[in-house]
C-alpha atoms as a printed R data frame, in Angstrom:
    type eleno elety resid chain resno      x       y       z
1   ATOM     1    CA   MET     A     1 70.357  10.143 -39.344
2   ATOM     2    CA   ASP     A     2 66.784  10.660 -38.274
3   ATOM     3    CA   ARG     A     3 66.218   9.485 -34.538
4   ATOM     4    CA   CYS     A     4 63.578   9.808 -31.816
5   ATOM     5    CA   ALA     A     5 63.670  10.675 -28.261
6   ATOM     6    CA   VAL     A     6 61.391  10.137 -25.348
7   ATOM     7    CA   PHE     A     7 60.573  12.841 -22.648
8   ATOM     8    CA   VAL     A     8 58.750  11.584 -19.543
9   ATOM     9    CA   ASP     A     9 57.562  13.899 -16.911
10  ATOM    10    CA   ALA     A    10 57.869  11.318 -14.093
11  ATOM    11    CA   GLY     A    11 55.474  13.075 -11.607
12  ATOM    12    CA   TRP     A    12 52.662  13.141 -13.968
13  ATOM    13    CA   PHE     A    13 53.394   9.711 -15.521
14  ATOM    14    CA   LEU     A    14 53.525   7.789 -12.306
15  ATOM    15    CA   SER     A    15 50.675   9.746 -10.739
16  ATOM    16    CA   GLU     A    16 48.437   8.934 -13.774
17  ATOM    17    CA   THR     A    17 49.748   5.243 -13.614
18  ATOM    18    CA   ALA     A    18 48.689   5.118 -10.006
19  ATOM    19    CA   GLN     A    19 45.307   6.426 -10.834
20  ATOM    20    CA   ALA     A    20 44.890   3.831 -13.845
21  ATOM    21    CA   LEU     A    21 46.099   0.983 -11.670
22  ATOM    22    CA   THR     A    22 44.773   1.788  -8.098
23  ATOM    23    CA   GLY     A    23 42.054   4.037  -8.723
24  ATOM    24    CA   ARG     A    24 43.941   7.101  -6.938
25  ATOM    25    CA   GLY     A    25 46.697   9.225  -8.319
26  ATOM    26    CA   VAL     A    26 48.991   8.812  -5.361
27  ATOM    27    CA   ARG     A    27 52.489   8.090  -6.561
28  ATOM    28    CA   SER     A    28 53.715   6.192  -3.607
29  ATOM    29    CA   ASP     A    29 51.002   3.455  -4.215
30  ATOM    30    CA   VAL     A    30 53.129   1.998  -6.924
31  ATOM    31    CA   THR     A    31 56.536   0.785  -7.624
32  ATOM    32    CA   CYS     A    32 58.416   0.715 -10.998
33  ATOM    33    CA   ARG     A    33 60.807  -1.685 -12.293
34  ATOM    34    CA   TYR     A    34 62.896   0.826 -14.149
35  ATOM    35    CA   ARG     A    35 65.309  -1.512 -15.600
36  ATOM    36    CA   ASP     A    36 62.531  -2.983 -17.417
37  ATOM    37    CA   LEU     A    37 60.318   0.026 -18.048
38  ATOM    38    CA   MET     A    38 62.997   2.064 -19.828
39  ATOM    39    CA   PRO     A    39 63.509  -0.522 -22.688
40  ATOM    40    CA   ALA     A    40 59.916  -0.939 -22.983
41  ATOM    41    CA   LEU     A    41 59.289   2.815 -23.430
42  ATOM    42    CA   ALA     A    42 62.241   2.887 -26.005
43  ATOM    43    CA   ALA     A    43 60.587   0.000 -27.870
44  ATOM    44    CA   LEU     A    44 57.270   1.856 -27.972
45  ATOM    45    CA   ALA     A    45 58.723   4.993 -29.307
46  ATOM    46    CA   ALA     A    46 60.794   3.108 -31.935
47  ATOM    47    CA   GLN     A    47 57.841   1.010 -32.995
48  ATOM    48    CA   HIS     A    48 55.503   4.125 -33.230
49  ATOM    49    CA   THR     A    49 57.960   6.464 -35.027
50  ATOM    50    CA   GLY     A    50 59.905   3.787 -37.104
51  ATOM    51    CA   LEU     A    51 63.255   5.508 -35.915
52  ATOM    52    CA   PRO     A    52 66.065   4.594 -33.670
53  ATOM    53    CA   LEU     A    53 66.205   5.985 -30.408
54  ATOM    54    CA   LEU     A    54 68.620   8.739 -29.261
55  ATOM    55    CA   ARG     A    55 67.790   8.551 -25.548
56  ATOM    56    CA   ILE     A    56 65.062   8.732 -22.942
57  ATOM    57    CA   TYR     A    57 64.831  11.953 -21.020
58  ATOM    58    CA   TRP     A    58 63.458  11.259 -17.450
59  ATOM    59    CA   TYR     A    59 62.303  14.493 -15.540
60  ATOM    60    CA   ASP     A    60 61.767  14.242 -11.719
61  ATOM    61    CA   ALA     A    61 62.567  16.537  -8.918
62  ATOM    62    CA   ALA     A    62 64.626  16.226  -5.470
63  ATOM    63    CA   PRO     A    63 65.397  18.409  -2.738
64  ATOM    64    CA   ASP     A    64 67.844  21.018  -3.992
65  ATOM    65    CA   GLY     A    65 68.018  19.254  -7.206
66  ATOM    66    CA   ILE     A    66 70.433  16.521  -5.738
67  ATOM    67    CA   PRO     A    67 69.677  13.027  -6.838
68  ATOM    68    CA   GLY     A    68 68.685  10.614  -4.202
69  ATOM    69    CA   GLY     A    69 67.113   7.120  -3.497
70  ATOM    70    CA   PRO     A    70 66.596   5.498  -6.951
71  ATOM    71    CA   HIS     A    71 67.604   8.483  -9.095
72  ATOM    72    CA   ALA     A    72 71.335   7.360  -9.117
73  ATOM    73    CA   GLU     A    73 69.999   3.881 -10.478
74  ATOM    74    CA   ILE     A    74 67.691   5.721 -13.054
75  ATOM    75    CA   GLY     A    75 70.705   7.869 -14.197
76  ATOM    76    CA   ALA     A    76 73.118   4.903 -14.599
77  ATOM    77    CA   LEU     A    77 70.698   3.030 -17.012
78  ATOM    78    CA   PRO     A    78 72.023   3.010 -20.652
79  ATOM    79    CA   ASN     A    79 70.358   5.594 -22.932
80  ATOM    80    CA   VAL     A    80 68.466   7.279 -20.124
81  ATOM    81    CA   LYS     A    81 69.256  11.032 -19.142
82  ATOM    82    CA   LEU     A    82 68.004  11.983 -15.748
83  ATOM    83    CA   ARG     A    83 67.040  15.650 -15.317
84  ATOM    84    CA   LEU     A    84 66.168  16.883 -11.836
85  ATOM    85    CA   GLY     A    85 63.898  19.958 -10.769
86  ATOM    86    CA   ARG     A    86 63.709  20.905  -7.203
87  ATOM    87    CA   ILE     A    87 61.321  19.494  -4.716
88  ATOM    88    CA   SER     A    88 59.604  21.539  -2.165
89  ATOM    89    CA   HIS     A    89 56.844  20.112   0.165
90  ATOM    90    CA   HIS     A    90 56.838  16.989  -2.067
91  ATOM    91    CA   GLU     A    91 55.930  18.921  -5.084
92  ATOM    92    CA   GLN     A    92 58.177  19.206  -8.241
93  ATOM    93    CA   LYS     A    93 59.108  22.534  -9.467
94  ATOM    94    CA   GLY     A    94 61.158  23.447 -12.617
95  ATOM    95    CA   VAL     A    95 60.305  20.132 -14.448
96  ATOM    96    CA   ASP     A    96 58.310  21.623 -17.197
97  ATOM    97    CA   ALA     A    97 61.040  24.100 -17.930
98  ATOM    98    CA   LEU     A    98 63.758  21.524 -18.217
99  ATOM    99    CA   LEU     A    99 61.608  19.275 -20.541
100 ATOM   100    CA   ILE     A   100 60.863  22.353 -22.723
101 ATOM   101    CA   LEU     A   101 64.471  23.339 -22.932
102 ATOM   102    CA   ASP     A   102 65.721  19.894 -23.973
103 ATOM   103    CA   LEU     A   103 62.958  19.452 -26.477
104 ATOM   104    CA   THR     A   104 63.427  22.672 -28.232
105 ATOM   105    CA   THR     A   105 67.433  22.439 -28.048
106 ATOM   106    CA   LEU     A   106 67.202  18.961 -29.656
107 ATOM   107    CA   ALA     A   107 64.796  20.308 -32.443
108 ATOM   108    CA   ARG     A   108 66.998  23.352 -33.005
109 ATOM   109    CA   GLU     A   109 70.132  21.246 -33.324
110 ATOM   110    CA   ARG     A   110 68.245  18.937 -35.689
111 ATOM   111    CA   ALA     A   111 69.311  15.953 -33.280
112 ATOM   112    CA   ILE     A   112 65.774  14.422 -33.513
113 ATOM   113    CA   ALA     A   113 63.091  14.090 -36.048
114 ATOM   114    CA   ASN     A   114 60.365  12.603 -33.731
115 ATOM   115    CA   ALA     A   115 59.594  13.275 -30.018
116 ATOM   116    CA   LEU     A   116 57.426  11.189 -27.812
117 ATOM   117    CA   VAL     A   117 56.401  13.364 -24.889
118 ATOM   118    CA   VAL     A   118 54.694  11.565 -22.024
119 ATOM   119    CA   SER     A   119 53.089  14.392 -20.170
120 ATOM   120    CA   GLY     A   120 49.526  15.770 -19.788
121 ATOM   121    CA   ASP     A   121 50.401  19.261 -18.619
122 ATOM   122    CA   GLU     A   122 49.368  22.029 -20.866
123 ATOM   123    CA   ASP     A   123 52.279  24.218 -19.634
124 ATOM   124    CA   ILE     A   124 54.509  22.405 -22.170
125 ATOM   125    CA   ARG     A   125 52.404  23.089 -25.153
126 ATOM   126    CA   GLU     A   126 54.373  26.199 -26.232
127 ATOM   127    CA   GLY     A   127 57.678  23.875 -26.234
128 ATOM   128    CA   ILE     A   128 55.855  21.388 -28.360
129 ATOM   129    CA   ALA     A   129 54.753  24.213 -30.903
130 ATOM   130    CA   VAL     A   130 58.239  25.548 -31.246
131 ATOM   131    CA   ALA     A   131 59.694  22.071 -31.758
132 ATOM   132    CA   GLN     A   132 57.295  21.497 -34.472
133 ATOM   133    CA   SER     A   133 58.253  24.842 -36.163
134 ATOM   134    CA   LEU     A   134 61.513  23.425 -36.258
135 ATOM   135    CA   GLY     A   135 60.405  20.453 -38.083
136 ATOM   136    CA   VAL     A   136 59.969  17.828 -35.359
137 ATOM   137    CA   ARG     A   137 56.987  15.765 -35.103
138 ATOM   138    CA   VAL     A   138 55.536  15.393 -31.546
139 ATOM   139    CA   THR     A   139 53.717  12.335 -30.407
140 ATOM   140    CA   LEU     A   140 51.900  12.814 -26.969
141 ATOM   141    CA   GLY     A   141 52.071   9.724 -24.747
142 ATOM   142    CA   ALA     A   142 49.138   9.260 -22.580
143 ATOM   143    CA   VAL     A   143 48.065   6.899 -19.787
144 ATOM   144    CA   ALA     A   144 44.714   5.198 -20.281
145 ATOM   145    CA   LEU     A   145 42.633   5.784 -17.153
146 ATOM   146    CA   PRO     A   146 39.977   3.057 -16.224
147 ATOM   147    CA   GLU     A   147 37.188   4.523 -18.344
148 ATOM   148    CA   GLY     A   148 39.479   4.316 -21.411
149 ATOM   149    CA   ARG     A   149 40.345   7.962 -21.898
150 ATOM   150    CA   PRO     A   150 43.416   9.748 -21.019
151 ATOM   151    CA   SER     A   151 43.667  12.780 -18.854
152 ATOM   152    CA   LEU     A   152 45.162  15.249 -21.178
153 ATOM   153    CA   ALA     A   153 44.672  19.078 -21.798
154 ATOM   154    CA   THR     A   154 42.674  19.644 -24.773
155 ATOM   155    CA   THR     A   155 45.082  22.396 -25.991
156 ATOM   156    CA   LEU     A   156 47.895  19.862 -25.867
157 ATOM   157    CA   VAL     A   157 46.051  17.320 -27.682
158 ATOM   158    CA   GLN     A   158 45.272  19.915 -30.486
159 ATOM   159    CA   GLU     A   159 48.948  20.913 -30.563
160 ATOM   160    CA   ALA     A   160 50.483  17.502 -30.836
161 ATOM   161    CA   ASP     A   161 50.696  15.605 -34.104
162 ATOM   162    CA   ASP     A   162 49.238  12.428 -32.696
163 ATOM   163    CA   GLN     A   163 48.908  10.255 -29.586
164 ATOM   164    CA   LEU     A   164 50.049   6.856 -28.099
165 ATOM   165    CA   LEU     A   165 47.991   5.508 -25.671
166 ATOM   166    CA   ILE     A   166 49.676   3.590 -22.944
167 ATOM   167    CA   ASP     A   167 47.205   1.077 -21.678
168 ATOM   168    CA   ALA     A   168 46.964  -0.661 -18.146
169 ATOM   169    CA   ASP     A   169 48.308  -4.088 -19.607
170 ATOM   170    CA   PHE     A   170 51.439  -2.394 -20.679
171 ATOM   171    CA   LEU     A   171 51.805  -0.605 -17.251
172 ATOM   172    CA   ARG     A   172 51.204  -3.705 -15.288
173 ATOM   173    CA   ARG     A   173 54.349  -5.414 -16.889
174 ATOM   174    CA   TYR     A   174 56.496  -2.935 -15.239
175 ATOM   175    CA   VAL     A   175 54.429  -1.244 -12.398
176 ATOM   176    CA   GLY     A   176 53.303  -2.964  -9.387
177 ATOM   177    CA   GLN     A   177 51.293  -1.938  -6.383
178 ATOM   178    CA   GLY     A   178 52.888  -1.621  -2.798
179 ATOM   179    CA   PRO     A   179 55.733   0.192  -0.871
180 ATOM   180    CA   ALA     A   180 58.822   0.728  -2.838
181 ATOM   181    CA   VAL     A   181 62.132  -1.140  -2.414
182 ATOM   182    CA   VAL     A   182 65.419   0.301  -3.274
183 ATOM   183    CA   GLU     A   183 68.151  -2.005  -4.618
184 ATOM   184    CA   ALA     A   184 71.613  -1.470  -5.758
185 ATOM   185    CA   ALA     A   185 72.103  -0.918  -9.232
186 ATOM   186    CA   PRO     A   186 73.778  -3.942 -11.211
187 ATOM   187    CA   ALA     A   187 77.266  -3.679 -12.754
188 ATOM   188    CA   ALA     A   188 75.662  -4.264 -16.128
189 ATOM   189    CA   VAL     A   189 72.166  -3.826 -17.780
190 ATOM   190    CA   ALA     A   190 70.667  -5.127 -20.856
191 ATOM   191    CA   PRO     A   191 71.018  -2.751 -23.840
192 ATOM   192    CA   VAL     A   192 68.061  -0.460 -24.376
193 ATOM   193    CA   VAL     A   193 67.013  -1.888 -27.709
194 ATOM   194    CA   ALA     A   194 65.907  -5.171 -26.137
195 ATOM   195    CA   LEU     A   195 63.026  -6.033 -23.760
196 ATOM   196    CA   PRO     A   196 64.735  -7.879 -20.981
197 ATOM   197    CA   ALA     A   197 62.922 -10.138 -18.551
198 ATOM   198    CA   GLN     A   198 61.608  -8.570 -15.505
199 ATOM   199    CA   THR     A   199 64.038  -8.122 -12.747
200 ATOM   200    CA   ALA     A   200 63.989  -6.814  -8.976
201 ATOM   201    CA   VAL     A   201 61.819  -4.000  -8.145
202 ATOM   202    CA   VAL     A   202 63.446  -0.612  -7.594
203 ATOM   203    CA   ALA     A   203 61.935   2.523  -5.855
204 ATOM   204    CA   ALA     A   204 59.438   4.975  -7.073
205 ATOM   205    CA   ALA     A   205 61.425   8.035  -8.181
206 ATOM   206    CA   ARG     A   206 60.490  10.249  -5.349
207 ATOM   207    CA   PRO     A   207 57.900  10.631  -2.604
208 ATOM   208    CA   ALA     A   208 54.442  11.301  -3.684
209 ATOM   209    CA   ALA     A   209 52.965  14.796  -3.241
210 ATOM   210    CA   ALA     A   210 50.543  14.965  -0.336
211 ATOM   211    CA   ALA     A   211 47.032  14.612  -1.431
212 ATOM   212    CA   VAL     A   212 45.072  17.811  -1.288
213 ATOM   213    CA   THR     A   213 41.871  17.416   0.859
214 ATOM   214    CA   LEU     A   214 39.213  20.054   0.435
215 ATOM   215    CA   ALA     A   215 37.882  21.369   3.766
216 ATOM   216    CA   VAL     A   216 34.196  21.793   2.391
217 ATOM   217    CA   PRO     A   217 32.145  19.457   0.146
218 ATOM   218    CA   PRO     A   218 33.276  19.914  -3.543
219 ATOM   219    CA   GLU     A   219 29.624  19.826  -4.652
220 ATOM   220    CA   GLU     A   220 29.088  23.191  -2.818
221 ATOM   221    CA   ALA     A   221 31.601  24.872  -5.258
222 ATOM   222    CA   THR     A   222 29.054  26.112  -7.853
223 ATOM   223    CA   THR     A   223 31.381  27.373 -10.501
224 ATOM   224    CA   PRO     A   224 34.857  26.032 -11.796
225 ATOM   225    CA   ARG     A   225 36.510  29.073 -10.581
226 ATOM   226    CA   GLU     A   226 35.182  28.744  -7.173
227 ATOM   227    CA   PHE     A   227 36.248  25.132  -7.113
228 ATOM   228    CA   GLY     A   228 39.644  26.092  -8.088
229 ATOM   229    CA   PHE     A   229 39.783  28.834  -5.273
230 ATOM   230    CA   ARG     A   230 38.829  26.290  -2.689
231 ATOM   231    CA   PHE     A   231 41.231  23.803  -3.906
232 ATOM   232    CA   GLY     A   232 43.867  26.468  -3.689
233 ATOM   233    CA   ALA     A   233 43.023  27.364  -0.354
234 ATOM   234    CA   ALA     A   234 43.161  23.641   0.868
235 ATOM   235    CA   HIS     A   235 46.644  23.299  -0.878
236 ATOM   236    CA   ALA     A   236 47.879  26.487   0.570
237 ATOM   237    CA   ASP     A   237 46.935  25.408   4.080
238 ATOM   238    CA   GLN     A   238 49.228  22.364   3.870
239 ATOM   239    CA   LEU     A   239 52.316  24.613   2.968
240 ATOM   240    CA   SER     A   240 54.869  26.403   5.117
241 ATOM   241    CA   SER     A   241 55.664  30.170   4.521
242 ATOM   242    CA   ASP     A   242 58.751  29.263   2.713
243 ATOM   243    CA   ASP     A   243 56.916  26.672   0.408
244 ATOM   244    CA   LEU     A   244 54.145  29.097  -0.342
245 ATOM   245    CA   ARG     A   245 56.438  31.693  -1.436
246 ATOM   246    CA   ALA     A   246 58.292  29.092  -3.731
247 ATOM   247    CA   LEU     A   247 54.929  28.076  -5.218
248 ATOM   248    CA   GLN     A   248 54.053  31.696  -5.880
249 ATOM   249    CA   ARG     A   249 57.197  32.360  -7.697
250 ATOM   250    CA   GLU     A   250 56.042  29.489 -10.029
251 ATOM   251    CA   ALA     A   251 52.827  31.111 -11.161
252 ATOM   252    CA   PRO     A   252 51.162  30.694 -13.572
253 ATOM   253    CA   MET     A   253 52.546  27.150 -13.754
254 ATOM   254    CA   ILE     A   254 50.816  24.807 -11.204
255 ATOM   255    CA   PRO     A   255 52.929  21.668 -10.313
256 ATOM   256    CA   SER     A   256 51.901  18.956 -12.374
257 ATOM   257    CA   ASP     A   257 51.235  16.607  -9.522
258 ATOM   258    CA   VAL     A   258 48.967  19.278  -7.951
259 ATOM   259    CA   ALA     A   259 47.223  20.313 -11.465
260 ATOM   260    CA   ALA     A   260 46.521  16.450 -12.062
261 ATOM   261    CA   GLN     A   261 44.619  16.087  -8.894
262 ATOM   262    CA   LEU     A   262 42.790  19.592  -9.366
263 ATOM   263    CA   PHE     A   263 41.377  18.443 -12.686
264 ATOM   264    CA   ARG     A   264 40.624  14.907 -11.427
265 ATOM   265    CA   ASP     A   265 38.663  16.213  -8.482
266 ATOM   266    CA   ALA     A   266 37.019  18.844 -10.603
267 ATOM   267    CA   GLU     A   267 35.668  16.012 -12.968
268 ATOM   268    CA   GLN     A   268 33.554  14.477  -9.989
269 ATOM   269    CA   VAL     A   269 31.562  17.816  -9.902
270 ATOM   270    CA   PHE     A   270 31.552  19.203 -13.517
271 ATOM   271    CA   GLY     A   271 31.982  15.964 -15.389
272 ATOM   272    CA   PRO     A   272 34.585  15.367 -18.081
273 ATOM   273    CA   ILE     A   273 36.747  18.396 -18.661
274 ATOM   274    CA   ARG     A   274 38.484  17.106 -21.690
275 ATOM   275    CA   GLY     A   275 37.460  19.219 -24.677
276 ATOM   276    CA   ARG     A   276 36.531  21.946 -22.334
277 ATOM   277    CA   PRO     A   277 39.529  24.358 -22.163
278 ATOM   278    CA   GLU     A   278 37.337  27.103 -20.617
279 ATOM   279    CA   ILE     A   279 36.931  25.150 -17.427
280 ATOM   280    CA   ARG     A   280 40.306  24.290 -17.004
281 ATOM   281    CA   ARG     A   281 41.273  27.860 -17.343
282 ATOM   282    CA   GLU     A   282 38.683  28.816 -14.749
283 ATOM   283    CA   LEU     A   283 39.925  26.117 -12.325
284 ATOM   284    CA   LYS     A   284 43.519  27.151 -12.642
285 ATOM   285    CA   ALA     A   285 42.533  30.987 -12.342
286 ATOM   286    CA   GLY     A   286 40.668  30.018  -9.225
287 ATOM   287    CA   TYR     A   287 43.508  28.238  -7.735
288 ATOM   288    CA   TRP     A   288 45.873  31.192  -8.228
289 ATOM   289    CA   ASP     A   289 43.179  33.648  -6.933
290 ATOM   290    CA   HIS     A   290 43.741  32.234  -3.662
291 ATOM   291    CA   VAL     A   291 47.297  31.105  -3.669
292 ATOM   292    CA   MET     A   292 48.516  34.561  -4.817
293 ATOM   293    CA   ARG     A   293 46.758  36.323  -2.028
294 ATOM   294    CA   ARG     A   294 47.955  34.204   0.858
295 ATOM   295    CA   ARG     A   295 50.730  35.624   3.031
């Protein structure tokens, strides 16, 4: 039987949601009613694809990959599979690799016919291409920012079969502003195919990445590569030696929270960068130019 699945990069999704609702992409500024959000995402996917849901895959990070805080509650929700990468200095690592692995495995096993991938990180592009080569249609789920456009890598948009825009009206039903509150999971929850009434607030999935603050005015960066270099310097300044070495081992994959801020900040200097893959490449190259030479 043909089915669909939803793959959500929680770090990217909640940072972009915070940007859409509060004007700044700080994940801890928003709280999420997961028991309501998950069925709503399932309904979006089923409506868009016309197929029943296999499950939702929720990708996040935790220290040493050990669930904490609301992760236990998320993992206990019906038809939700919690997948955790590592967290270091409030940055997620290994999440993209987990998403790609699950997407391509389900495609190879013919377990799904359609995938809704909620992420804007171009590092998952090759995983999308592999899934498509195995016969899976891939829809890119994007958060609509206040100006109405999603923050997505152009190469990712070009690779996907179509897009599903998640607007602010939808997000406000399930995401609020303010400090997170952790509650005990209920003994029973509504089935995923229904859209239950809103219930108590549960916590954001993990601590937000510390915002990177440039030590020099960004307008002084004359090229995207120089901007990326200075951003990388500011980011590296915030890291311990162990965290820096861990980040260097992730090259060339920038953590999605950090990449999202890099691209947003760069747009304040160079204008919209969607449709300009050469600028994204130069920003990332400049970032790694500095990070890889730090000791």
